[in-house]
PDB file of C-alpha atoms in Angstrom:
ATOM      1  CA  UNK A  24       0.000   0.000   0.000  1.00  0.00           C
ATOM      2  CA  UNK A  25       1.368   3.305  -0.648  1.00  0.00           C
ATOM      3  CA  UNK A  26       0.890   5.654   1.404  1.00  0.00           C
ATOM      4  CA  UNK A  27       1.968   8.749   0.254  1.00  0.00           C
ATOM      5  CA  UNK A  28       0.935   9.766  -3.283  1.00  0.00           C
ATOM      6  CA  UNK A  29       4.171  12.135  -4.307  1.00  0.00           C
ATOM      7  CA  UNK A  30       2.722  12.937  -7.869  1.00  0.00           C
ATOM      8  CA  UNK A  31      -0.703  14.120  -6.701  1.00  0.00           C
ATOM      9  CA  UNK A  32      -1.665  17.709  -6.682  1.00  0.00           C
ATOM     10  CA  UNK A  33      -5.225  17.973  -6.377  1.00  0.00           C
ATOM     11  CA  UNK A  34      -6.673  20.847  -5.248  1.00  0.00           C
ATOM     12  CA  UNK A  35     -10.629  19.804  -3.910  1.00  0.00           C
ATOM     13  CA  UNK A  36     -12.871  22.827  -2.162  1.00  0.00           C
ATOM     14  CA  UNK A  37     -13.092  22.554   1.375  1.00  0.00           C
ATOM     15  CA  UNK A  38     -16.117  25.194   2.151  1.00  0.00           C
ATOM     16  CA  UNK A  39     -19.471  23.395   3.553  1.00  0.00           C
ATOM     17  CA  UNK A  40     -17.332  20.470   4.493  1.00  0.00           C
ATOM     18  CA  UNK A  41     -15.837  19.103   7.681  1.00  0.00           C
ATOM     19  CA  UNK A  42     -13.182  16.450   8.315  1.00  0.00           C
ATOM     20  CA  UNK A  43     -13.871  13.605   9.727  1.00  0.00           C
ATOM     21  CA  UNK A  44     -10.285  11.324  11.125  1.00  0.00           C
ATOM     22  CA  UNK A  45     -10.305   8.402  10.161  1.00  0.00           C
ATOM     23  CA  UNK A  46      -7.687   5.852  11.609  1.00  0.00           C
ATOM     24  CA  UNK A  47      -5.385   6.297  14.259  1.00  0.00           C
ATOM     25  CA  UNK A  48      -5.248   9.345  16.397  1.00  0.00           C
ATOM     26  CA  UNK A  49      -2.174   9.896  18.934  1.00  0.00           C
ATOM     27  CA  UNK A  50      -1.384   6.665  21.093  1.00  0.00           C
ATOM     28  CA  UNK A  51       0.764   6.361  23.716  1.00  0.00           C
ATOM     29  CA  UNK A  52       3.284   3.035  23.012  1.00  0.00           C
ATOM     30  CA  UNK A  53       3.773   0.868  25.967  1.00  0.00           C
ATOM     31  CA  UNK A  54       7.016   0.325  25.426  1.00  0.00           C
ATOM     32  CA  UNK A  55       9.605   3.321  24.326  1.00  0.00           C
ATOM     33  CA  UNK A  56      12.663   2.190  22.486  1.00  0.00           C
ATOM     34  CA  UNK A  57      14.514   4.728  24.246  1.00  0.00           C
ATOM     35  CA  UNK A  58      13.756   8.335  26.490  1.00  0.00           C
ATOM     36  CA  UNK A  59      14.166  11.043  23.879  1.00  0.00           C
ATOM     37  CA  UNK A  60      15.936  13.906  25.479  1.00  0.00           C
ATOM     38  CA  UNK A  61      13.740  16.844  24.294  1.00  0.00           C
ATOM     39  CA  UNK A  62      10.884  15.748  21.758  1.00  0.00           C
ATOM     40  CA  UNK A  63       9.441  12.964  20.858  1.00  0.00           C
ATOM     41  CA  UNK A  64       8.112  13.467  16.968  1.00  0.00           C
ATOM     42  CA  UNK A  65       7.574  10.205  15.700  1.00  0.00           C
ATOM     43  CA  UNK A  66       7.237   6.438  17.358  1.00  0.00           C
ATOM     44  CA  UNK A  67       5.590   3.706  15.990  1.00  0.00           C
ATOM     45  CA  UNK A  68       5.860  -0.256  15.621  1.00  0.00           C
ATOM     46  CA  UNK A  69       5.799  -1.927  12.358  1.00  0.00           C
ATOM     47  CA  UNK A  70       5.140  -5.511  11.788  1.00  0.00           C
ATOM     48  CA  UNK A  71       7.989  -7.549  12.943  1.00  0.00           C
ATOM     49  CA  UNK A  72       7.802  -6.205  16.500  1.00  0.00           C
ATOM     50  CA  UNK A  73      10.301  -3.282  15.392  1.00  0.00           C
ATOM     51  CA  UNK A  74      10.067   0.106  16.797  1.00  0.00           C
ATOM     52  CA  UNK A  75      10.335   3.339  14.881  1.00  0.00           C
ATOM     53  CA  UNK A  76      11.584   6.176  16.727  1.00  0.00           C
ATOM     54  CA  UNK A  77      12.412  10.020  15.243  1.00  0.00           C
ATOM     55  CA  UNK A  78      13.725  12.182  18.501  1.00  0.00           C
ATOM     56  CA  UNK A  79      14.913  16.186  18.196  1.00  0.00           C
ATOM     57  CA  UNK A  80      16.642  18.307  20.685  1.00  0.00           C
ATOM     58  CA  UNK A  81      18.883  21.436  19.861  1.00  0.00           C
ATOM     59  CA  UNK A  82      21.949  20.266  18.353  1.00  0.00           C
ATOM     60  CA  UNK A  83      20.200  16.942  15.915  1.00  0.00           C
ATOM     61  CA  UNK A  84      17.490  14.783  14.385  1.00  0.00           C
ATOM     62  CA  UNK A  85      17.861  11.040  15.642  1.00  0.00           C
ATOM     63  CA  UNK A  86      16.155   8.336  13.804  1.00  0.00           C
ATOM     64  CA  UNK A  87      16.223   5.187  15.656  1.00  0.00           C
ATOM     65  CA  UNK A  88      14.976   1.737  13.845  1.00  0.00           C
ATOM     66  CA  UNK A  89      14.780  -2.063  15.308  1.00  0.00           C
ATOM     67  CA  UNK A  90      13.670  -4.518  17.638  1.00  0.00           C
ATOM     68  CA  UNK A  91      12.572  -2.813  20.778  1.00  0.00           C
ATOM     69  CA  UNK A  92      14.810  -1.903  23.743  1.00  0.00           C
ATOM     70  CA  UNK A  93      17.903  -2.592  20.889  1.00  0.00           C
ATOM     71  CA  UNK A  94      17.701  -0.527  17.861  1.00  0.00           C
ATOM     72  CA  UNK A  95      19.416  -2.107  14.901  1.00  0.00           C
ATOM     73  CA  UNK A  96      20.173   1.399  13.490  1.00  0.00           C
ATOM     74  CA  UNK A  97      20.469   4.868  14.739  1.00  0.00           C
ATOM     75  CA  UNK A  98      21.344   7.845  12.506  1.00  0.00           C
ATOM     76  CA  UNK A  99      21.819  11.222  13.206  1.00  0.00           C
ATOM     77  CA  UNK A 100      20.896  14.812  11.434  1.00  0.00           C
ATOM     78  CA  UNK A 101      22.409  17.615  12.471  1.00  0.00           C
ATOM     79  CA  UNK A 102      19.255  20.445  13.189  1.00  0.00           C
ATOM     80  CA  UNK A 103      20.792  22.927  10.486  1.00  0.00           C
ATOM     81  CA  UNK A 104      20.693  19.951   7.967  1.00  0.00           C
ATOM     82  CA  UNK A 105      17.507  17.617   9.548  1.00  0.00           C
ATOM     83  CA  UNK A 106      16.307  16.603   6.400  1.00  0.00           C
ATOM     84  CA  UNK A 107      13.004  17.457   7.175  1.00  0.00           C
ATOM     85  CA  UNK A 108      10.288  18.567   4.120  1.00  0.00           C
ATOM     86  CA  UNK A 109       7.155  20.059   5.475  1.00  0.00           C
ATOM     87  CA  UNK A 110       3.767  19.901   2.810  1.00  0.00           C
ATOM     88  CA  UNK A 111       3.831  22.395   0.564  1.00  0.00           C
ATOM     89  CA  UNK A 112       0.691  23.457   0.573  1.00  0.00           C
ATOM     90  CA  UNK A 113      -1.016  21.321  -2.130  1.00  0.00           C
ATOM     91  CA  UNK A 114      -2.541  18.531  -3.474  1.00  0.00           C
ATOM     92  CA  UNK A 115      -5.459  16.952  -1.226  1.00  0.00           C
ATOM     93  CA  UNK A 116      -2.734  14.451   0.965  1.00  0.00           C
ATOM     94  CA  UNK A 117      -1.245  16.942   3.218  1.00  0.00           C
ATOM     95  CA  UNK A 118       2.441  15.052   4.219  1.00  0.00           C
ATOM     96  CA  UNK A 119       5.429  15.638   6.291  1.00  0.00           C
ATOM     97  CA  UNK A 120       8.744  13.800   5.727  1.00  0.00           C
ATOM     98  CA  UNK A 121      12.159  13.835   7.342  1.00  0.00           C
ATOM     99  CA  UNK A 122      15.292  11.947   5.447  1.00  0.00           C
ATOM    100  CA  UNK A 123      18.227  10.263   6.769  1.00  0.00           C
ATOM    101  CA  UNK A 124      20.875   9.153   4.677  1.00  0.00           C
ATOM    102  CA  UNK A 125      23.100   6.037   5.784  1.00  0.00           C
ATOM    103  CA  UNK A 126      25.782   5.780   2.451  1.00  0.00           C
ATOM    104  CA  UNK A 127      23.587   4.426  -0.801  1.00  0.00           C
ATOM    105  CA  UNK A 128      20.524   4.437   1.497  1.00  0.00           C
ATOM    106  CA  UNK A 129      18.102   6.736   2.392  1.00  0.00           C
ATOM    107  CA  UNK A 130      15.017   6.179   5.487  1.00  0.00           C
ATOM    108  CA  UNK A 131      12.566   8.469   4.433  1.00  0.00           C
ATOM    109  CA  UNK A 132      10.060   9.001   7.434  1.00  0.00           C
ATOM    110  CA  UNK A 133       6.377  10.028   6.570  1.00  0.00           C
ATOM    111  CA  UNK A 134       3.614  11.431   8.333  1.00  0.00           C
ATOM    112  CA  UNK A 135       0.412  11.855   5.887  1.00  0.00           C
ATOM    113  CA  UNK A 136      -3.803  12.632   6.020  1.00  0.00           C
ATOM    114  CA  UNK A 137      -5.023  11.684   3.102  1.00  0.00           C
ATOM    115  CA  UNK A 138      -8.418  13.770   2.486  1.00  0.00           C
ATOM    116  CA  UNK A 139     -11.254  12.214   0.509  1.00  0.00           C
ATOM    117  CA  UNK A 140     -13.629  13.981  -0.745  1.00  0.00           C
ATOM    118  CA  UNK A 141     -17.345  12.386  -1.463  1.00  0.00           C
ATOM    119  CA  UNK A 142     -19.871  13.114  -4.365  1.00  0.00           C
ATOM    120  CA  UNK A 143     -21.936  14.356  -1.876  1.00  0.00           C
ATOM    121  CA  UNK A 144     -21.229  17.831  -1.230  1.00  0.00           C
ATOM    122  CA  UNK A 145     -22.767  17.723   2.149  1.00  0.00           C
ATOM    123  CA  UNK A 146     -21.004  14.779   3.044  1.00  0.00           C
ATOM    124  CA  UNK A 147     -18.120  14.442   5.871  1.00  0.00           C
ATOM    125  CA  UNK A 148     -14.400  14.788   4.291  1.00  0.00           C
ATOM    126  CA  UNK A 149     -12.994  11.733   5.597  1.00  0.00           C
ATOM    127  CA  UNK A 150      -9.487  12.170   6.469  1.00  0.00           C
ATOM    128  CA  UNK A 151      -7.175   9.117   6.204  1.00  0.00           C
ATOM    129  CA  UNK A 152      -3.907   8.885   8.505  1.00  0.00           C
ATOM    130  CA  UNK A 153      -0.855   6.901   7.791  1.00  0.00           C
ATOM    131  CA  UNK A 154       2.606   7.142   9.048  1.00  0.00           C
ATOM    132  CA  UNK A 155       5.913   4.761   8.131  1.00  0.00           C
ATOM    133  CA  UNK A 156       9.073   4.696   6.493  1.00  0.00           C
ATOM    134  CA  UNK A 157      10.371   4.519   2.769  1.00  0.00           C
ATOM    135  CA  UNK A 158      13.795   2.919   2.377  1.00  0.00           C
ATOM    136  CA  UNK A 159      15.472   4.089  -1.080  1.00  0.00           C
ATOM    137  CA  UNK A 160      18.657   2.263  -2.344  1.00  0.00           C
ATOM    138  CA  UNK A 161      20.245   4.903  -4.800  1.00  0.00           C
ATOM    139  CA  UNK A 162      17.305   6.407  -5.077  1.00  0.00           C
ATOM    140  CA  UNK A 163      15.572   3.392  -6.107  1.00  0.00           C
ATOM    141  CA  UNK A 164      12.658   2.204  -3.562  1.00  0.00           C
ATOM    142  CA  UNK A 165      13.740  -1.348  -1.910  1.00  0.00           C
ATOM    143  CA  UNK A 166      11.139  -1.355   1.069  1.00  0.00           C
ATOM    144  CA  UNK A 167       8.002   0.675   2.735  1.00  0.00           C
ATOM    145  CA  UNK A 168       6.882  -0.403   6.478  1.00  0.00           C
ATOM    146  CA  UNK A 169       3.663   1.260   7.403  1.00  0.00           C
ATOM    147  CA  UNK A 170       3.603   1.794  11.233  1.00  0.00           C
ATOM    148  CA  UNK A 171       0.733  -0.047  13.209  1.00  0.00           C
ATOM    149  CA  UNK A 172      -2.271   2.957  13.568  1.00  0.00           C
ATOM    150  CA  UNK A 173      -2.672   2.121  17.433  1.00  0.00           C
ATOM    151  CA  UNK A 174       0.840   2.372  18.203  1.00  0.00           C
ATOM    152  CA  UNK A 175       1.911   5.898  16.651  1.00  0.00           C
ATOM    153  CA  UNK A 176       2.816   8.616  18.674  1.00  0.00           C
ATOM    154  CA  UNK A 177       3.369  12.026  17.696  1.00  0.00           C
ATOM    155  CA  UNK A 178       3.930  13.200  14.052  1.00  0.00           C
ATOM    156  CA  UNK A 179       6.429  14.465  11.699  1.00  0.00           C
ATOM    157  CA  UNK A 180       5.154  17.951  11.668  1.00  0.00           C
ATOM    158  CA  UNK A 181       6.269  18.362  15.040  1.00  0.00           C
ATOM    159  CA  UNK A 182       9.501  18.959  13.698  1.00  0.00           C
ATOM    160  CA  UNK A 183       8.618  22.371  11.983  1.00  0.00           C
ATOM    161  CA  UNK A 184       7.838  24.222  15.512  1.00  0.00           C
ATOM    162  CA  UNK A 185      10.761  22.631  16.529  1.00  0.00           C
ATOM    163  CA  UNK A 186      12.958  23.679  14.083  1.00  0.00           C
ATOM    164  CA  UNK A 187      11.710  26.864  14.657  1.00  0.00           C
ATOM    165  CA  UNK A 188      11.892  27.071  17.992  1.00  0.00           C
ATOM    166  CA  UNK A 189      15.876  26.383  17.325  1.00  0.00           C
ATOM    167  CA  UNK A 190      16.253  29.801  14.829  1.00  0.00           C
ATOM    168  CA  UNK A 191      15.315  28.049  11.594  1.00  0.00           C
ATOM    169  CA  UNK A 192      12.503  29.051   9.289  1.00  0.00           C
ATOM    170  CA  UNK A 193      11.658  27.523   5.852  1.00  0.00           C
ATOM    171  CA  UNK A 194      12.344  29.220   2.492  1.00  0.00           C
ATOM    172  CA  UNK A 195       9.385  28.146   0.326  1.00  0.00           C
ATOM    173  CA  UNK A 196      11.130  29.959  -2.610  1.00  0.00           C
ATOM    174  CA  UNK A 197      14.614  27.907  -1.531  1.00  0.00           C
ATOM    175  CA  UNK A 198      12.928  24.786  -0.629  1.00  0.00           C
ATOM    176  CA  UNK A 199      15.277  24.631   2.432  1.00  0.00           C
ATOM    177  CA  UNK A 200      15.856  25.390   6.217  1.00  0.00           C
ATOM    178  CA  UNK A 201      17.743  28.611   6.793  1.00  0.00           C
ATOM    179  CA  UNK A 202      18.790  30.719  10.071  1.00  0.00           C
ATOM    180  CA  UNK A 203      15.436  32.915  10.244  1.00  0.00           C
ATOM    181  CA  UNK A 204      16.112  36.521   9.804  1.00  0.00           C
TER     182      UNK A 204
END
């Protein structure tokens, strides 16, 4: 299932409509893989019994992926450079993503609400949630693990107060993070 429709730009009118969530909402996981120092943006299991964890404090980004209690692999983003991509505003899947690279690899974390719209104009938007992890291979998809609904906590977004919280604001026009002014 994919989960995050990259090519889609559909712009649907909202007005006479409310959203309705569909899916998970925030649930606190039993079981932390580890104590994240300052915020806690993403965690989630994935079938397996692995544990997804995305953690942010001043100085970095840490995402943290494997069985629980011992994490298989943990990478780092500085906050300057966290990889990070907030929605840009269109298209009727609003999504977050944050990127960590790891030499030919890349673990692309997602956070996204998928609106759907019905033929009924006075009809509910029903707003689909979905959150998991996209691992690219030079680029080249090799695996997708959707995080269990009942076990996510937080969201990717989290990172944009964050990061600006820390000085940074997002150019729009560079498509990047810079020292806000």
């Amino acid at each position: 299932m994919t989960f995050w429709p990259r090519s889609e730009f559909l712009n649907a009118p909202t007005s006479g409509r409310h959203a309705v969530l569909v899916g998970s909402a925030l649930a606190l996981l039993a079981t932390p893989l580890t104590a994240c120092p300052d915020l806690t943006v993403l965690r989630c299991r994935v079938e397996g019994g692995r544990q997804l964890e995305i953690c942010a404090d001043a100085e970095a980004v840490r995402y943290s992926f494997g069985p629980i209690g011992n994490p298989e692999l943990e990478l780092f983003n500085p906050l300057a450079a966290s990889g990070y991509r907030p929605w840009p505003g269109v298209s009727r899947t609003i999504w977050d993503s944050v990127a960590f690279e790891n030499g030919a690899y890349v673990y692309e974390v997602v956070t996204s609400l998928e609106r759907i719209y019905p033929d009924d104009e006075d009809a509910d938007i029903m707003v689909l949630r979905r959150d998991g992890i996209y691992v690219l291979k030079n680029e080249m998809p090799v695996a997708e693990l959707t995080c269990l609904p009942e076990t996510v906590e937080g969201a990717v977004d989290l990172l944009y107060d964050h990061l600006g919280k820390h000085g940074l604001c997002w150019s729009f026009s560079a498509h990047a993070w810079e020292v806000c002014e």
